[in-house]
PDB file of N, CA and C in Angstrom:
ATOM      1  N   UNK A  48     109.824-103.087-148.975  1.00 69.00           N
ATOM      2  CA  UNK A  48     109.781-104.238-148.336  1.00 69.00           C
ATOM      3  C   UNK A  48     110.175-104.742-147.085  1.00 69.00           C
ATOM      4  N   UNK A  49     109.389-104.842-146.405  1.00 76.00           N
ATOM      5  CA  UNK A  49     109.839-105.566-144.968  1.00 76.00           C
ATOM      6  C   UNK A  49     110.035-107.114-144.939  1.00 76.00           C
ATOM      7  N   UNK A  50     110.684-107.989-144.494  1.00 77.00           N
ATOM      8  CA  UNK A  50     110.114-109.560-144.305  1.00 77.00           C
ATOM      9  C   UNK A  50     110.775-109.190-142.846  1.00 77.00           C
ATOM     10  N   UNK A  51     109.825-110.417-142.241  1.00 76.00           N
ATOM     11  CA  UNK A  51     110.056-110.573-141.057  1.00 76.00           C
ATOM     12  C   UNK A  51     109.917-112.080-140.949  1.00 76.00           C
ATOM     13  N   UNK A  52     111.406-112.418-140.278  1.00 78.00           N
ATOM     14  CA  UNK A  52     111.082-114.110-140.168  1.00 78.00           C
ATOM     15  C   UNK A  52     111.447-114.633-138.432  1.00 78.00           C
ATOM     16  N   UNK A  53     111.082-115.481-138.394  1.00 81.00           N
ATOM     17  CA  UNK A  53     110.990-115.616-136.719  1.00 81.00           C
ATOM     18  C   UNK A  53     112.574-116.134-136.611  1.00 81.00           C
ATOM     19  N   UNK A  54     112.696-115.950-135.495  1.00 83.00           N
ATOM     20  CA  UNK A  54     114.162-115.975-134.590  1.00 83.00           C
ATOM     21  C   UNK A  54     114.494-117.783-134.833  1.00 83.00           C
ATOM     22  N   UNK A  55     113.646-118.431-134.482  1.00 84.00           N
ATOM     23  CA  UNK A  55     113.480-120.194-135.245  1.00 84.00           C
ATOM     24  C   UNK A  55     114.199-120.578-136.078  1.00 84.00           C
ATOM     25  N   UNK A  56     113.682-120.211-136.996  1.00 82.00           N
ATOM     26  CA  UNK A  56     113.683-119.904-138.160  1.00 82.00           C
ATOM     27  C   UNK A  56     115.089-119.504-138.884  1.00 82.00           C
ATOM     28  N   UNK A  57     115.404-118.457-138.739  1.00 83.00           N
ATOM     29  CA  UNK A  57     116.797-117.940-138.882  1.00 83.00           C
ATOM     30  C   UNK A  57     117.930-118.904-138.064  1.00 83.00           C
ATOM     31  N   UNK A  58     117.587-118.895-136.852  1.00 86.00           N
ATOM     32  CA  UNK A  58     118.912-120.059-136.209  1.00 86.00           C
ATOM     33  C   UNK A  58     118.926-121.058-137.333  1.00 86.00           C
ATOM     34  N   UNK A  59     117.497-121.757-137.631  1.00 86.00           N
ATOM     35  CA  UNK A  59     117.880-123.437-138.152  1.00 86.00           C
ATOM     36  C   UNK A  59     118.668-123.236-139.609  1.00 86.00           C
ATOM     37  N   UNK A  60     118.408-121.823-139.976  1.00 85.00           N
ATOM     38  CA  UNK A  60     118.834-121.321-141.198  1.00 85.00           C
ATOM     39  C   UNK A  60     120.302-121.290-141.093  1.00 85.00           C
ATOM     40  N   UNK A  61     120.734-120.781-140.047  1.00 87.00           N
ATOM     41  CA  UNK A  61     122.086-120.803-139.822  1.00 87.00           C
ATOM     42  C   UNK A  61     122.750-122.106-139.684  1.00 87.00           C
ATOM     43  N   UNK A  62     122.171-122.680-139.006  1.00 85.00           N
ATOM     44  CA  UNK A  62     122.878-124.495-138.671  1.00 85.00           C
ATOM     45  C   UNK A  62     122.761-124.852-140.116  1.00 85.00           C
ATOM     46  N   UNK A  63     122.191-124.775-141.214  1.00 84.00           N
ATOM     47  CA  UNK A  63     121.773-125.033-142.565  1.00 84.00           C
ATOM     48  C   UNK A  63     122.931-124.608-143.261  1.00 84.00           C
ATOM     49  N   UNK A  64     123.312-123.356-143.037  1.00 86.00           N
ATOM     50  CA  UNK A  64     124.729-123.128-143.682  1.00 86.00           C
ATOM     51  C   UNK A  64     125.770-123.307-143.211  1.00 86.00           C
ATOM     52  N   UNK A  65     125.789-123.255-141.782  1.00 82.00           N
ATOM     53  CA  UNK A  65     126.888-123.969-141.784  1.00 82.00           C
ATOM     54  C   UNK A  65     127.353-125.248-141.948  1.00 82.00           C
ATOM     55  N   UNK A  66     126.414-125.985-142.058  1.00 79.00           N
ATOM     56  CA  UNK A  66     126.373-127.523-142.780  1.00 79.00           C
ATOM     57  C   UNK A  66     126.758-127.719-144.189  1.00 79.00           C
ATOM     58  N   UNK A  67     126.359-126.749-144.869  1.00 79.00           N
ATOM     59  CA  UNK A  67     126.559-126.949-146.212  1.00 79.00           C
ATOM     60  C   UNK A  67     127.690-126.500-146.801  1.00 79.00           C
ATOM     61  N   UNK A  68     128.532-125.220-145.544  1.00 76.00           N
ATOM     62  CA  UNK A  68     129.553-125.102-145.460  1.00 76.00           C
ATOM     63  C   UNK A  68     131.072-125.869-145.666  1.00 76.00           C
ATOM     64  N   UNK A  69     130.171-127.093-144.375  1.00 68.00           N
ATOM     65  CA  UNK A  69     131.212-127.970-143.711  1.00 68.00           C
ATOM     66  C   UNK A  69     131.734-128.894-144.746  1.00 68.00           C
ATOM     67  N   UNK A  70     133.122-129.283-145.011  1.00 64.00           N
ATOM     68  CA  UNK A  70     133.093-130.461-146.059  1.00 64.00           C
ATOM     69  C   UNK A  70     133.701-131.344-145.107  1.00 64.00           C
ATOM     70  N   UNK A  71     133.059-132.551-144.611  1.00 59.00           N
ATOM     71  CA  UNK A  71     133.734-133.661-143.860  1.00 59.00           C
ATOM     72  C   UNK A  71     134.321-134.865-144.439  1.00 59.00           C
ATOM     73  N   UNK A  72     135.433-134.709-143.980  1.00 55.00           N
ATOM     74  CA  UNK A  72     136.213-136.544-144.601  1.00 55.00           C
ATOM     75  C   UNK A  72     136.305-137.503-144.601  1.00 55.00           C
ATOM     76  N   UNK A  73     135.008-137.693-143.440  1.00 53.00           N
ATOM     77  CA  UNK A  73     134.119-139.081-143.355  1.00 53.00           C
ATOM     78  C   UNK A  73     133.064-139.113-144.067  1.00 53.00           C
ATOM     79  N   UNK A  74     132.418-139.927-145.111  1.00 56.00           N
ATOM     80  CA  UNK A  74     130.725-139.963-145.440  1.00 56.00           C
ATOM     81  C   UNK A  74     130.077-140.430-144.411  1.00 56.00           C
ATOM     82  N   UNK A  75     128.441-139.745-144.513  1.00 56.00           N
ATOM     83  CA  UNK A  75     127.916-139.730-143.168  1.00 56.00           C
ATOM     84  C   UNK A  75     127.609-138.790-142.273  1.00 56.00           C
ATOM     85  N   UNK A  76     126.964-139.640-141.183  1.00 59.00           N
ATOM     86  CA  UNK A  76     126.776-137.960-140.425  1.00 59.00           C
ATOM     87  C   UNK A  76     126.488-139.278-138.758  1.00 59.00           C
ATOM     88  N   UNK A  77     126.878-138.302-137.906  1.00 60.00           N
ATOM     89  CA  UNK A  77     126.706-139.629-136.396  1.00 60.00           C
ATOM     90  C   UNK A  77     125.704-139.810-136.419  1.00 60.00           C
ATOM     91  N   UNK A  78     125.728-141.430-135.796  1.00 63.00           N
ATOM     92  CA  UNK A  78     124.620-142.564-135.886  1.00 63.00           C
ATOM     93  C   UNK A  78     123.738-142.556-137.076  1.00 63.00           C
ATOM     94  N   UNK A  79     124.095-141.978-138.075  1.00 59.00           N
ATOM     95  CA  UNK A  79     123.479-141.744-139.402  1.00 59.00           C
ATOM     96  C   UNK A  79     121.978-141.089-139.477  1.00 59.00           C
ATOM     97  N   UNK A  80     122.175-140.248-138.464  1.00 62.00           N
ATOM     98  CA  UNK A  80     121.012-138.779-138.603  1.00 62.00           C
ATOM     99  C   UNK A  80     121.907-137.351-138.670  1.00 62.00           C
ATOM    100  N   UNK A  81     120.983-136.534-139.218  1.00 61.00           N
ATOM    101  CA  UNK A  81     121.510-135.216-139.205  1.00 61.00           C
ATOM    102  C   UNK A  81     121.151-134.384-137.462  1.00 61.00           C
ATOM    103  N   UNK A  82     122.579-133.503-137.523  1.00 64.00           N
ATOM    104  CA  UNK A  82     122.360-132.866-136.349  1.00 64.00           C
ATOM    105  C   UNK A  82     120.847-132.051-136.000  1.00 64.00           C
ATOM    106  N   UNK A  83     119.355-132.452-135.993  1.00 64.00           N
ATOM    107  CA  UNK A  83     118.571-131.538-135.943  1.00 64.00           C
ATOM    108  C   UNK A  83     118.252-130.744-133.963  1.00 64.00           C
ATOM    109  N   UNK A  84     118.203-129.522-134.170  1.00 69.00           N
ATOM    110  CA  UNK A  84     117.877-128.942-133.580  1.00 69.00           C
ATOM    111  C   UNK A  84     116.575-128.784-133.275  1.00 69.00           C
ATOM    112  N   UNK A  85     115.987-129.508-131.851  1.00 69.00           N
ATOM    113  CA  UNK A  85     114.446-129.001-131.390  1.00 69.00           C
ATOM    114  C   UNK A  85     113.629-127.675-130.907  1.00 69.00           C
ATOM    115  N   UNK A  86     113.173-126.855-132.025  1.00 69.00           N
ATOM    116  CA  UNK A  86     112.799-125.593-131.411  1.00 69.00           C
ATOM    117  C   UNK A  86     111.763-125.979-130.223  1.00 69.00           C
ATOM    118  N   UNK A  87     111.465-126.482-130.099  1.00 69.00           N
ATOM    119  CA  UNK A  87     109.960-126.497-129.128  1.00 69.00           C
ATOM    120  C   UNK A  87     109.642-127.918-128.478  1.00 69.00           C
ATOM    121  N   UNK A  88     109.475-127.617-127.215  1.00 71.00           N
ATOM    122  CA  UNK A  88     109.201-129.048-126.454  1.00 71.00           C
ATOM    123  C   UNK A  88     108.117-129.790-126.451  1.00 71.00           C
ATOM    124  N   UNK A  89     108.764-131.266-126.942  1.00 69.00           N
ATOM    125  CA  UNK A  89     107.631-131.960-127.188  1.00 69.00           C
ATOM    126  C   UNK A  89     106.887-132.895-125.912  1.00 69.00           C
ATOM    127  N   UNK A  90     107.864-132.713-124.760  1.00 71.00           N
ATOM    128  CA  UNK A  90     107.004-133.517-124.031  1.00 71.00           C
ATOM    129  C   UNK A  90     106.103-132.960-122.835  1.00 71.00           C
ATOM    130  N   UNK A  91     105.813-131.470-123.432  1.00 65.00           N
ATOM    131  CA  UNK A  91     105.064-130.697-123.074  1.00 65.00           C
ATOM    132  C   UNK A  91     103.972-130.130-124.375  1.00 65.00           C
ATOM    133  N   UNK A  92     102.681-129.987-123.614  1.00 61.00           N
ATOM    134  CA  UNK A  92     101.926-129.806-124.266  1.00 61.00           C
ATOM    135  C   UNK A  92     101.449-127.813-124.882  1.00 61.00           C
ATOM    136  N   UNK A  93     101.365-128.013-125.856  1.00 61.00           N
ATOM    137  CA  UNK A  93     101.185-126.235-125.405  1.00 61.00           C
ATOM    138  C   UNK A  93     100.337-125.535-124.939  1.00 61.00           C
ATOM    139  N   UNK A  94      99.256-126.119-124.099  1.00 57.00           N
ATOM    140  CA  UNK A  94      98.029-125.593-123.769  1.00 57.00           C
ATOM    141  C   UNK A  94      97.738-127.187-122.406  1.00 57.00           C
ATOM    142  N   UNK A  95      97.205-126.788-121.354  1.00 55.00           N
ATOM    143  CA  UNK A  95      96.366-127.859-120.990  1.00 55.00           C
ATOM    144  C   UNK A  95      94.877-127.559-120.909  1.00 55.00           C
ATOM    145  N   UNK A  96      94.578-128.652-121.547  1.00 57.00           N
ATOM    146  CA  UNK A  96      92.758-128.791-121.569  1.00 57.00           C
ATOM    147  C   UNK A  96      91.971-128.386-120.552  1.00 57.00           C
ATOM    148  N   UNK A  97      92.150-129.412-119.449  1.00 57.00           N
ATOM    149  CA  UNK A  97      91.572-128.732-118.503  1.00 57.00           C
ATOM    150  C   UNK A  97      91.767-127.812-117.069  1.00 57.00           C
ATOM    151  N   UNK A  98      92.973-126.878-117.822  1.00 60.00           N
ATOM    152  CA  UNK A  98      93.175-125.853-117.021  1.00 60.00           C
ATOM    153  C   UNK A  98      94.219-125.826-115.899  1.00 60.00           C
ATOM    154  N   UNK A  99      94.900-125.301-115.527  1.00 60.00           N
ATOM    155  CA  UNK A  99      96.191-125.200-114.782  1.00 60.00           C
ATOM    156  C   UNK A  99      95.516-124.881-113.513  1.00 60.00           C
ATOM    157  N   UNK A 100      94.746-124.811-112.750  1.00 64.00           N
ATOM    158  CA  UNK A 100      94.092-124.029-111.611  1.00 64.00           C
ATOM    159  C   UNK A 100      92.820-126.013-111.217  1.00 64.00           C
ATOM    160  N   UNK A 101      92.798-126.764-112.010  1.00 73.00           N
ATOM    161  CA  UNK A 101      91.413-127.816-111.653  1.00 73.00           C
ATOM    162  C   UNK A 101      90.471-126.841-111.134  1.00 73.00           C
ATOM    163  N   UNK A 102      90.180-126.049-112.212  1.00 76.00           N
ATOM    164  CA  UNK A 102      88.723-125.628-112.136  1.00 76.00           C
ATOM    165  C   UNK A 102      87.460-126.142-111.788  1.00 76.00           C
ATOM    166  N   UNK A 103      87.081-127.065-111.970  1.00 80.00           N
ATOM    167  CA  UNK A 103      86.212-127.975-111.317  1.00 80.00           C
ATOM    168  C   UNK A 103      86.264-128.074-110.245  1.00 80.00           C
ATOM    169  N   UNK A 104      87.370-128.781-109.703  1.00 81.00           N
ATOM    170  CA  UNK A 104      87.741-129.125-108.065  1.00 81.00           C
ATOM    171  C   UNK A 104      87.307-127.735-107.155  1.00 81.00           C
ATOM    172  N   UNK A 105      88.291-126.655-107.579  1.00 79.00           N
ATOM    173  CA  UNK A 105      87.770-125.525-106.971  1.00 79.00           C
ATOM    174  C   UNK A 105      86.398-124.935-106.877  1.00 79.00           C
ATOM    175  N   UNK A 106      85.551-125.075-108.258  1.00 84.00           N
ATOM    176  CA  UNK A 106      83.910-125.004-107.997  1.00 84.00           C
ATOM    177  C   UNK A 106      83.262-125.492-106.914  1.00 84.00           C
ATOM    178  N   UNK A 107      84.356-126.940-106.827  1.00 86.00           N
ATOM    179  CA  UNK A 107      82.891-127.890-105.920  1.00 86.00           C
ATOM    180  C   UNK A 107      83.573-127.460-104.752  1.00 86.00           C
ATOM    181  N   UNK A 108      84.590-126.990-104.537  1.00 86.00           N
ATOM    182  CA  UNK A 108      85.712-127.046-103.318  1.00 86.00           C
ATOM    183  C   UNK A 108      84.727-125.548-102.541  1.00 86.00           C
ATOM    184  N   UNK A 109      84.329-124.702-103.324  1.00 88.00           N
ATOM    185  CA  UNK A 109      83.890-123.523-102.344  1.00 88.00           C
ATOM    186  C   UNK A 109      82.826-123.016-102.804  1.00 88.00           C
ATOM    187  N   UNK A 110      81.451-123.570-103.899  1.00 89.00           N
ATOM    188  CA  UNK A 110      80.657-123.285-103.768  1.00 89.00           C
ATOM    189  C   UNK A 110      79.743-124.485-103.422  1.00 89.00           C
ATOM    190  N   UNK A 111      78.726-124.557-102.123  1.00 92.00           N
ATOM    191  CA  UNK A 111      77.942-125.393-101.628  1.00 92.00           C
ATOM    192  C   UNK A 111      76.535-125.836-102.023  1.00 92.00           C
ATOM    193  N   UNK A 112      76.272-124.840-103.288  1.00 93.00           N
ATOM    194  CA  UNK A 112      75.509-125.452-104.108  1.00 93.00           C
ATOM    195  C   UNK A 112      75.895-126.756-104.838  1.00 93.00           C
ATOM    196  N   UNK A 113      76.729-126.369-105.402  1.00 90.00           N
ATOM    197  CA  UNK A 113      77.572-127.218-106.595  1.00 90.00           C
ATOM    198  C   UNK A 113      77.980-128.477-105.744  1.00 90.00           C
ATOM    199  N   UNK A 114      78.742-128.190-104.585  1.00 93.00           N
ATOM    200  CA  UNK A 114      79.098-129.509-103.526  1.00 93.00           C
ATOM    201  C   UNK A 114      77.542-130.623-103.807  1.00 93.00           C
ATOM    202  N   UNK A 115      76.381-129.791-103.350  1.00 95.00           N
ATOM    203  CA  UNK A 115      75.015-130.823-103.143  1.00 95.00           C
ATOM    204  C   UNK A 115      74.647-131.424-104.437  1.00 95.00           C
ATOM    205  N   UNK A 116      74.837-130.879-105.160  1.00 93.00           N
ATOM    206  CA  UNK A 116      74.462-131.214-106.982  1.00 93.00           C
ATOM    207  C   UNK A 116      75.230-132.441-107.272  1.00 93.00           C
ATOM    208  N   UNK A 117      76.470-131.976-107.097  1.00 91.00           N
ATOM    209  CA  UNK A 117      77.580-133.383-107.539  1.00 91.00           C
ATOM    210  C   UNK A 117      77.284-134.554-106.250  1.00 91.00           C
ATOM    211  N   UNK A 118      77.311-133.966-104.902  1.00 93.00           N
ATOM    212  CA  UNK A 118      76.990-135.535-104.440  1.00 93.00           C
ATOM    213  C   UNK A 118      75.774-135.955-104.346  1.00 93.00           C
ATOM    214  N   UNK A 119      74.726-135.203-105.084  1.00 94.00           N
ATOM    215  CA  UNK A 119      73.501-135.925-105.527  1.00 94.00           C
ATOM    216  C   UNK A 119      73.617-136.721-106.617  1.00 94.00           C
ATOM    217  N   UNK A 120      74.422-135.961-107.332  1.00 91.00           N
ATOM    218  CA  UNK A 120      74.595-137.079-108.730  1.00 91.00           C
ATOM    219  C   UNK A 120      75.528-138.196-108.094  1.00 91.00           C
ATOM    220  N   UNK A 121      76.855-138.352-107.876  1.00 89.00           N
ATOM    221  CA  UNK A 121      77.242-139.661-107.256  1.00 89.00           C
ATOM    222  C   UNK A 121      75.776-140.368-106.683  1.00 89.00           C
ATOM    223  N   UNK A 122      75.294-140.082-105.663  1.00 90.00           N
ATOM    224  CA  UNK A 122      74.730-140.855-105.293  1.00 90.00           C
ATOM    225  C   UNK A 122      73.675-141.422-106.113  1.00 90.00           C
ATOM    226  N   UNK A 123      73.153-140.822-106.867  1.00 92.00           N
ATOM    227  CA  UNK A 123      72.572-141.678-107.890  1.00 92.00           C
ATOM    228  C   UNK A 123      73.205-142.303-108.696  1.00 92.00           C
ATOM    229  N   UNK A 124      73.760-142.379-109.070  1.00 90.00           N
ATOM    230  CA  UNK A 124      74.997-142.929-110.167  1.00 90.00           C
ATOM    231  C   UNK A 124      75.286-144.385-109.419  1.00 90.00           C
ATOM    232  N   UNK A 125      75.610-143.944-108.237  1.00 88.00           N
ATOM    233  CA  UNK A 125      75.987-145.392-107.468  1.00 88.00           C
ATOM    234  C   UNK A 125      75.019-146.378-107.385  1.00 88.00           C
ATOM    235  N   UNK A 126      73.508-146.128-107.458  1.00 90.00           N
ATOM    236  CA  UNK A 126      72.213-146.797-107.138  1.00 90.00           C
ATOM    237  C   UNK A 126      71.848-147.350-108.637  1.00 90.00           C
ATOM    238  N   UNK A 127      72.744-146.918-109.946  1.00 91.00           N
ATOM    239  CA  UNK A 127      73.108-147.271-111.216  1.00 91.00           C
ATOM    240  C   UNK A 127      73.540-148.729-111.700  1.00 91.00           C
ATOM    241  N   UNK A 128      73.325-149.534-111.965  1.00 89.00           N
ATOM    242  CA  UNK A 128      74.491-150.873-112.674  1.00 89.00           C
ATOM    243  C   UNK A 128      75.287-150.719-112.785  1.00 89.00           C
ATOM    244  N   UNK A 129      75.511-149.035-113.431  1.00 89.00           N
ATOM    245  CA  UNK A 129      77.127-149.081-113.905  1.00 89.00           C
ATOM    246  C   UNK A 129      77.886-148.083-112.858  1.00 89.00           C
ATOM    247  N   UNK A 130      77.060-147.503-111.819  1.00 87.00           N
ATOM    248  CA  UNK A 130      77.657-147.031-110.874  1.00 87.00           C
ATOM    249  C   UNK A 130      77.883-148.425-109.590  1.00 87.00           C
ATOM    250  N   UNK A 131      77.317-148.922-109.613  1.00 87.00           N
ATOM    251  CA  UNK A 131      77.395-150.294-108.761  1.00 87.00           C
ATOM    252  C   UNK A 131      78.502-150.971-109.333  1.00 87.00           C
ATOM    253  N   UNK A 132      79.360-150.921-110.639  1.00 86.00           N
ATOM    254  CA  UNK A 132      79.606-151.825-111.118  1.00 86.00           C
ATOM    255  C   UNK A 132      81.336-151.160-110.809  1.00 86.00           C
ATOM    256  N   UNK A 133      81.076-149.907-111.078  1.00 85.00           N
ATOM    257  CA  UNK A 133      82.437-148.943-110.979  1.00 85.00           C
ATOM    258  C   UNK A 133      82.560-148.506-109.646  1.00 85.00           C
ATOM    259  N   UNK A 134      81.756-148.791-108.502  1.00 82.00           N
ATOM    260  CA  UNK A 134      82.104-149.026-107.356  1.00 82.00           C
ATOM    261  C   UNK A 134      82.816-149.948-106.531  1.00 82.00           C
ATOM    262  N   UNK A 135      82.531-151.210-107.392  1.00 83.00           N
ATOM    263  CA  UNK A 135      82.857-152.212-106.622  1.00 83.00           C
ATOM    264  C   UNK A 135      83.585-152.152-107.424  1.00 83.00           C
ATOM    265  N   UNK A 136      84.720-152.085-108.526  1.00 82.00           N
ATOM    266  CA  UNK A 136      85.853-152.088-108.842  1.00 82.00           C
ATOM    267  C   UNK A 136      86.389-151.374-107.918  1.00 82.00           C
ATOM    268  N   UNK A 137      86.141-150.333-107.891  1.00 79.00           N
ATOM    269  CA  UNK A 137      87.050-149.410-106.977  1.00 79.00           C
ATOM    270  C   UNK A 137      87.245-149.845-105.625  1.00 79.00           C
ATOM    271  N   UNK A 138      86.441-150.573-105.393  1.00 81.00           N
ATOM    272  CA  UNK A 138      86.254-151.221-103.299  1.00 81.00           C
ATOM    273  C   UNK A 138      87.282-152.455-103.858  1.00 81.00           C
ATOM    274  N   UNK A 139      87.322-153.382-104.466  1.00 79.00           N
ATOM    275  CA  UNK A 139      88.033-154.612-104.328  1.00 79.00           C
ATOM    276  C   UNK A 139      88.933-154.670-105.685  1.00 79.00           C
ATOM    277  N   UNK A 140      89.042-153.648-106.618  1.00 71.00           N
ATOM    278  CA  UNK A 140      89.827-153.799-107.350  1.00 71.00           C
ATOM    279  C   UNK A 140      89.668-154.515-108.642  1.00 71.00           C
ATOM    280  N   UNK A 141      88.667-155.190-108.918  1.00 61.00           N
ATOM    281  CA  UNK A 141      87.812-155.862-109.772  1.00 61.00           C
ATOM    282  C   UNK A 141      86.531-156.016-110.044  1.00 61.00           C
ATOM    283  N   UNK A 142      85.836-156.212-111.223  1.00 50.00           N
ATOM    284  CA  UNK A 142      83.926-155.544-111.113  1.00 50.00           C
ATOM    285  C   UNK A 142      83.477-156.941-110.661  1.00 50.00           C
ATOM    286  N   UNK A 143      82.902-157.342-109.984  1.00 52.00           N
ATOM    287  CA  UNK A 143      81.444-158.412-109.616  1.00 52.00           C
ATOM    288  C   UNK A 143      81.573-159.120-110.689  1.00 52.00           C
ATOM    289  N   UNK A 144      81.656-160.898-110.377  1.00 51.00           N
ATOM    290  CA  UNK A 144      81.351-162.052-111.262  1.00 51.00           C
ATOM    291  C   UNK A 144      79.984-161.695-111.719  1.00 51.00           C
TER     292      UNK A 144
END
């Protein structure tokens, strides 16, 4: 039977083994917390849901049919109540009173 362990799991296990062998002469840990090694980057998501290249923008820039369709939709949206409020806020920084 062959057991396959991840390298991060093995590394954390080795750190835990070293900690258990250590017998410090003071009680507690640095700043009251254990030394935990983070194996993944918390500041970067695993995948970007919108895509890396801005697919929608590239489609708009490269396809004349898509440009006409999008511009038509934006024009109709600008004529609606919500569109007027949105555009007014964009121009003045605040919706009309």
